[in-house]
Amino acid sequence: MFVLMVLTYILTFLIPGGEYARLTDASGNTVIDTEAGFSYVEGGIPFWKWIFSPLLVLSSEGSGALISVIVFLLVIGGVFNSLEKCNLMKYMLDRITSRFGQKRYQLLTVITLFFMALGSFIGFFEECIPLVPIVVALAVSLGWDPLTGVGMSLLAVGCGFAAGVCNPFTVGVAQELAGLPMFSGIWFRALAFVLIMNFFIPSGSAKAFLLMPLIVPVAQVFRISAQLCVAAFAFGDGFSNVFYPTNPVLLIGLGLADVNYGTWVKWSWKFQTLNLVLTSLLLLFGMGIGY
């Protein structure tokens, strides 16, 4: 991560800064002003701001959510540790195993859909970290391996996050930046959720701020709608969250499940490839119907 920070800082001086002029059309949407076009602006950031960026982000605008997640993880981690120390966790797992042992696949389906819905409708992703060890322990107690538990929780919430039916952290932010009504075009993302769900069962906001101002202008040049750009962004962000080794949620989740990254890739690459093909076809379909 430090190497990536260094490279990013260097690139702020090598790549010229710039911005596209924007205007509001008759429908109230913010679009690129093709006449004013692109203009260069001063780039680079002060060295002190770069070196202290991990701390400055805590005092930046909108950092309340980040601080809340940190506090949430500390509190929930303490609660789960207490449950483990008093053997209450083992008692609950034993009771669930005893009750659903003969219906474990139905339980797998319910848990998977639950995590997918959390990711798709309320943008639940980082918050699932404390739940991963519980689902992994449950999967093992039901006779599966830890990878199945990671798939039921972390992979499921990542897929729901990608579909982003009403995800405020990817779709919501990206549509606002693209000048689109909040959560508009929901039917297409709901279709993606259903398709992903059928195949699945046997800090998105920061990326939006970085990528959407680049993606939307280029897409408009090629007559690709902003709505389709938002869908493509949501798909790519969500699925990469559970595949890229630079994602802290994935690494923490795998660490809690005692699964190394190489094993995770070998276990999930077919599923990721299927998602790539499926979402690519969906995007082509969306382009074909003028979504």
Coordinates of C-alpha atoms in Angstrom, one line a residue:
M1 CA 0.0 0.0 0.0
F2 CA 2.9 2.4 0.8
V3 CA 4.4 1.7 -2.7
L4 CA 1.0 2.6 -4.2
M5 CA 0.9 5.8 -2.2
V6 CA 4.4 6.8 -3.4
L7 CA 3.5 6.1 -7.0
T8 CA 0.3 8.0 -6.8
Y9 CA 2.1 11.0 -5.3
I10 CA 4.7 11.0 -8.1
L11 CA 2.0 10.7 -10.8
T12 CA 0.2 13.9 -9.4
F13 CA 3.3 15.8 -10.7
L14 CA 3.8 13.9 -14.0
I15 CA 0.1 13.8 -15.2
P16 CA -1.3 17.3 -15.8
G17 CA -4.4 18.2 -13.9
G18 CA -7.5 19.1 -15.8
E19 CA -11.3 19.4 -15.7
Y20 CA -14.3 19.4 -18.1
A21 CA -16.6 22.4 -18.2
R22 CA -20.2 21.4 -17.3
L23 CA -23.6 22.8 -17.8
T24 CA -27.2 21.9 -16.9
D25 CA -29.4 20.7 -19.7
A26 CA -33.2 21.2 -20.1
S27 CA -33.9 18.1 -18.0
G28 CA -31.8 19.4 -15.1
N29 CA -29.0 16.9 -15.7
T30 CA -25.4 18.0 -15.5
V31 CA -23.6 17.3 -18.8
I32 CA -20.3 18.2 -20.4
D33 CA -20.1 21.5 -22.2
T34 CA -18.8 20.4 -25.5
E35 CA -18.0 24.0 -26.6
A36 CA -16.0 24.9 -23.6
G37 CA -14.4 21.4 -23.5
F38 CA -11.4 20.5 -21.4
S39 CA -9.0 22.8 -19.6
Y40 CA -5.8 22.2 -17.6
V41 CA -5.6 23.1 -13.9
E42 CA -2.7 23.2 -11.5
G43 CA -1.9 19.7 -10.2
G44 CA 0.1 18.1 -7.4
I45 CA -0.4 18.2 -3.6
P46 CA 1.9 19.4 -0.8
F47 CA 4.3 16.8 0.5
W48 CA 3.1 17.2 4.1
K49 CA -0.5 16.6 3.1
W50 CA 0.5 13.4 1.3
I51 CA 2.5 12.1 4.2
F52 CA -0.3 12.8 6.7
S53 CA -3.2 11.7 4.4
P54 CA -4.1 8.6 6.4
L55 CA -4.8 11.0 9.4
L56 CA -6.2 13.9 7.4
V57 CA -8.8 11.7 5.9
L58 CA -10.3 11.4 9.4
S59 CA -11.0 15.1 9.5
S60 CA -12.1 15.6 5.9
E61 CA -15.6 16.2 4.8
G62 CA -17.7 13.1 5.0
S63 CA -15.3 11.3 7.3
G64 CA -18.1 10.6 9.8
A65 CA -18.9 7.3 8.0
L66 CA -15.3 6.2 8.2
I67 CA -15.0 7.0 11.9
S68 CA -18.3 5.2 12.5
V69 CA -17.0 2.1 10.8
I70 CA -13.8 2.1 12.9
V71 CA -15.7 2.5 16.1
F72 CA -18.3 -0.1 15.0
L73 CA -15.5 -2.7 14.3
L74 CA -13.9 -2.0 17.7
V75 CA -17.2 -2.4 19.6
I76 CA -18.4 -5.4 17.6
G77 CA -15.0 -7.1 17.9
G78 CA -15.1 -6.6 21.7
V79 CA -18.6 -8.1 21.8
F80 CA -17.7 -11.1 19.8
N81 CA -14.6 -11.7 21.9
S82 CA -16.7 -11.6 25.1
L83 CA -19.2 -14.1 23.6
E84 CA -16.3 -16.4 22.7
K85 CA -14.7 -16.1 26.2
C86 CA -17.9 -17.1 27.9
N87 CA -18.6 -20.0 25.4
L88 CA -21.9 -18.4 24.3
M89 CA -20.7 -18.3 20.7
K90 CA -20.1 -22.1 20.7
Y91 CA -23.5 -22.6 22.3
M92 CA -25.3 -20.7 19.6
L93 CA -23.4 -22.4 16.8
D94 CA -24.3 -25.8 18.4
R95 CA -27.9 -24.9 18.6
I96 CA -28.0 -23.7 14.9
T97 CA -26.2 -26.8 13.8
S98 CA -28.6 -29.1 15.7
R99 CA -31.7 -27.3 14.3
F100 CA -30.6 -26.8 10.7
G101 CA -28.1 -29.6 10.2
Q102 CA -30.5 -31.5 7.9
K103 CA -31.4 -28.4 6.0
R104 CA -28.0 -26.8 5.7
Y105 CA -28.4 -25.9 2.0
Q106 CA -31.6 -24.0 2.7
L107 CA -29.7 -22.2 5.5
L108 CA -26.9 -21.5 3.0
T109 CA -29.3 -19.9 0.6
V110 CA -31.0 -17.7 3.2
I111 CA -27.6 -16.5 4.6
T112 CA -26.3 -15.8 1.1
L113 CA -29.4 -13.8 0.1
F114 CA -29.3 -11.9 3.4
F115 CA -25.7 -10.7 2.8
M116 CA -26.4 -9.9 -0.9
A117 CA -29.4 -7.8 0.1
L118 CA -27.4 -5.9 2.7
G119 CA -24.8 -5.1 0.1
S120 CA -27.2 -4.2 -2.7
F121 CA -29.8 -2.2 -0.8
I122 CA -27.9 -0.4 2.0
G123 CA -24.3 -0.5 0.8
F124 CA -23.1 -2.9 3.5
F125 CA -19.5 -4.1 2.9
E126 CA -16.9 -3.1 5.4
E127 CA -19.4 -3.6 8.2
C128 CA -19.6 -7.4 7.3
I129 CA -16.0 -8.0 8.6
P130 CA -17.0 -8.9 12.2
L131 CA -19.7 -11.3 10.8
V132 CA -17.2 -13.2 8.6
P133 CA -15.7 -15.3 11.5
I134 CA -19.2 -16.2 12.7
V135 CA -20.4 -17.4 9.3
V136 CA -17.1 -19.3 8.7
A137 CA -17.5 -21.0 12.1
L138 CA -21.1 -21.9 11.2
A139 CA -20.0 -23.3 7.8
V140 CA -17.4 -25.5 9.4
S141 CA -19.8 -26.7 12.1
L142 CA -22.2 -27.7 9.2
G143 CA -19.6 -29.7 7.5
W144 CA -18.2 -27.3 5.0
D145 CA -14.7 -25.7 4.7
P146 CA -13.8 -22.1 5.7
L147 CA -13.9 -21.0 2.0
T148 CA -17.6 -21.8 1.9
G149 CA -18.1 -19.5 4.9
V150 CA -16.2 -16.7 3.2
G151 CA -18.3 -17.2 0.1
M152 CA -21.6 -17.1 2.1
S153 CA -20.6 -13.8 3.7
L154 CA -17.9 -11.7 2.1
L155 CA -18.4 -12.9 -1.5
A156 CA -22.2 -12.6 -1.2
V157 CA -22.1 -9.1 0.2
G158 CA -19.6 -8.1 -2.6
C159 CA -21.9 -9.4 -5.3
G160 CA -24.9 -7.5 -3.8
F161 CA -22.7 -4.4 -3.5
A162 CA -21.8 -4.7 -7.1
A163 CA -25.4 -5.0 -8.3
G164 CA -26.1 -1.8 -6.3
V165 CA -29.9 -1.7 -6.6
C166 CA -30.0 1.1 -4.0
N167 CA -26.4 1.3 -2.9
P168 CA -25.9 4.9 -1.7
F169 CA -22.0 4.6 -1.7
T170 CA -21.5 3.6 -5.3
V171 CA -24.7 4.2 -7.4
G172 CA -25.9 7.1 -5.2
V173 CA -22.6 9.0 -5.2
A174 CA -21.8 8.2 -8.9
Q175 CA -25.3 9.3 -10.1
E176 CA -25.0 12.6 -8.2
L177 CA -21.6 13.2 -9.8
A178 CA -23.0 12.2 -13.2
G179 CA -26.0 14.6 -12.8
L180 CA -28.6 11.9 -12.7
P181 CA -31.6 11.5 -10.3
M182 CA -30.8 9.5 -7.2
F183 CA -31.3 5.7 -7.8
S184 CA -32.8 6.2 -11.2
G185 CA -32.6 3.3 -13.7
I186 CA -33.2 0.9 -10.8
W187 CA -34.8 -1.8 -13.0
F188 CA -31.5 -2.5 -14.8
R189 CA -29.6 -3.0 -11.6
A190 CA -32.4 -5.1 -10.1
L191 CA -32.1 -7.3 -13.2
A192 CA -28.4 -7.6 -12.5
F193 CA -29.1 -8.5 -8.9
V194 CA -31.5 -11.3 -9.9
L195 CA -29.1 -12.7 -12.5
I196 CA -26.1 -12.6 -10.1
M197 CA -28.3 -14.2 -7.4
N198 CA -29.3 -17.1 -9.6
F199 CA -25.7 -17.8 -10.6
F200 CA -24.3 -17.3 -7.1
I201 CA -26.4 -19.8 -5.2
P202 CA -24.7 -23.5 -5.4
S203 CA -14.6 2.5 -0.2
G204 CA -16.9 2.7 -3.3
S205 CA -17.6 6.4 -2.7
A206 CA -13.9 7.3 -3.0
K207 CA -13.6 5.5 -6.3
A208 CA -16.7 7.3 -7.6
F209 CA -15.2 10.7 -6.8
L210 CA -12.0 9.7 -8.6
L211 CA -13.3 7.8 -11.6
M212 CA -16.7 9.3 -12.5
P213 CA -15.4 12.7 -13.5
L214 CA -13.1 10.8 -15.9
I215 CA -15.5 8.1 -17.1
V216 CA -18.6 10.2 -17.9
P217 CA -16.9 12.8 -20.1
V218 CA -15.2 10.1 -22.2
A219 CA -18.5 8.2 -22.4
Q220 CA -20.4 11.2 -23.6
V221 CA -17.9 11.7 -26.4
F222 CA -18.7 8.2 -27.6
R223 CA -22.5 8.7 -27.0
I224 CA -22.7 6.3 -24.1
S225 CA -25.2 7.4 -21.5
A226 CA -24.2 8.4 -18.0
Q227 CA -26.7 5.9 -16.6
L228 CA -24.8 3.1 -18.2
C229 CA -21.5 4.5 -16.9
V230 CA -22.9 4.3 -13.4
A231 CA -24.0 0.7 -13.9
A232 CA -20.5 -0.2 -15.3
F233 CA -18.8 1.6 -12.4
A234 CA -20.9 -0.2 -9.8
F235 CA -20.3 -3.6 -11.3
G236 CA -16.6 -3.1 -11.6
D237 CA -16.2 -1.7 -8.1
G238 CA -18.3 -4.3 -6.4
F239 CA -16.7 -7.4 -8.0
S240 CA -13.1 -6.0 -7.7
N241 CA -13.7 -5.5 -3.9
V242 CA -13.7 -9.3 -3.4
F243 CA -10.8 -10.0 -5.8
Y244 CA -8.1 -7.3 -5.7
P245 CA -5.4 -8.0 -3.0
T246 CA -5.3 -4.2 -2.2
N247 CA -8.8 -4.3 -0.7
P248 CA -8.4 -4.2 3.1
V249 CA -11.9 -5.7 3.7
L250 CA -11.0 -8.8 1.6
L251 CA -7.6 -9.2 3.3
I252 CA -9.1 -8.8 6.8
G253 CA -11.9 -11.2 6.0
L254 CA -9.6 -13.8 4.7
G255 CA -7.3 -13.4 7.6
L256 CA -10.2 -13.9 10.1
A257 CA -11.2 -17.0 8.2
D258 CA -7.5 -18.2 8.1
V259 CA -7.6 -18.4 4.3
N260 CA -4.6 -17.1 2.2
Y261 CA -5.2 -15.0 -0.8
G262 CA -3.8 -17.6 -3.3
T263 CA -6.3 -20.2 -2.1
W264 CA -9.1 -17.6 -2.4
V265 CA -8.1 -16.8 -6.0
K266 CA -8.0 -20.5 -6.9
W267 CA -11.4 -21.0 -5.3
S268 CA -13.2 -17.9 -6.7
W269 CA -11.7 -17.2 -10.2
K270 CA -14.3 -19.2 -12.1
F271 CA -17.0 -17.3 -10.4
Q272 CA -15.3 -14.0 -11.0
T273 CA -14.9 -14.9 -14.7
L274 CA -18.6 -15.8 -14.9
N275 CA -19.5 -12.4 -13.3
L276 CA -17.3 -10.6 -15.9
V277 CA -19.0 -12.3 -18.8
L278 CA -22.5 -11.8 -17.3
T279 CA -22.1 -8.1 -16.5
S280 CA -20.4 -7.4 -19.9
L281 CA -23.4 -8.9 -21.6
L282 CA -25.7 -6.9 -19.4
L283 CA -23.9 -3.7 -20.3
L284 CA -24.0 -4.5 -24.0
F285 CA -27.8 -5.2 -23.6
G286 CA -28.1 -1.8 -21.8
M287 CA -26.3 -0.1 -24.6
G288 CA -28.5 -1.8 -27.2
I289 CA -31.7 -0.6 -25.6
G290 CA -30.4 2.9 -24.9
Y291 CA -30.4 2.6 -21.1

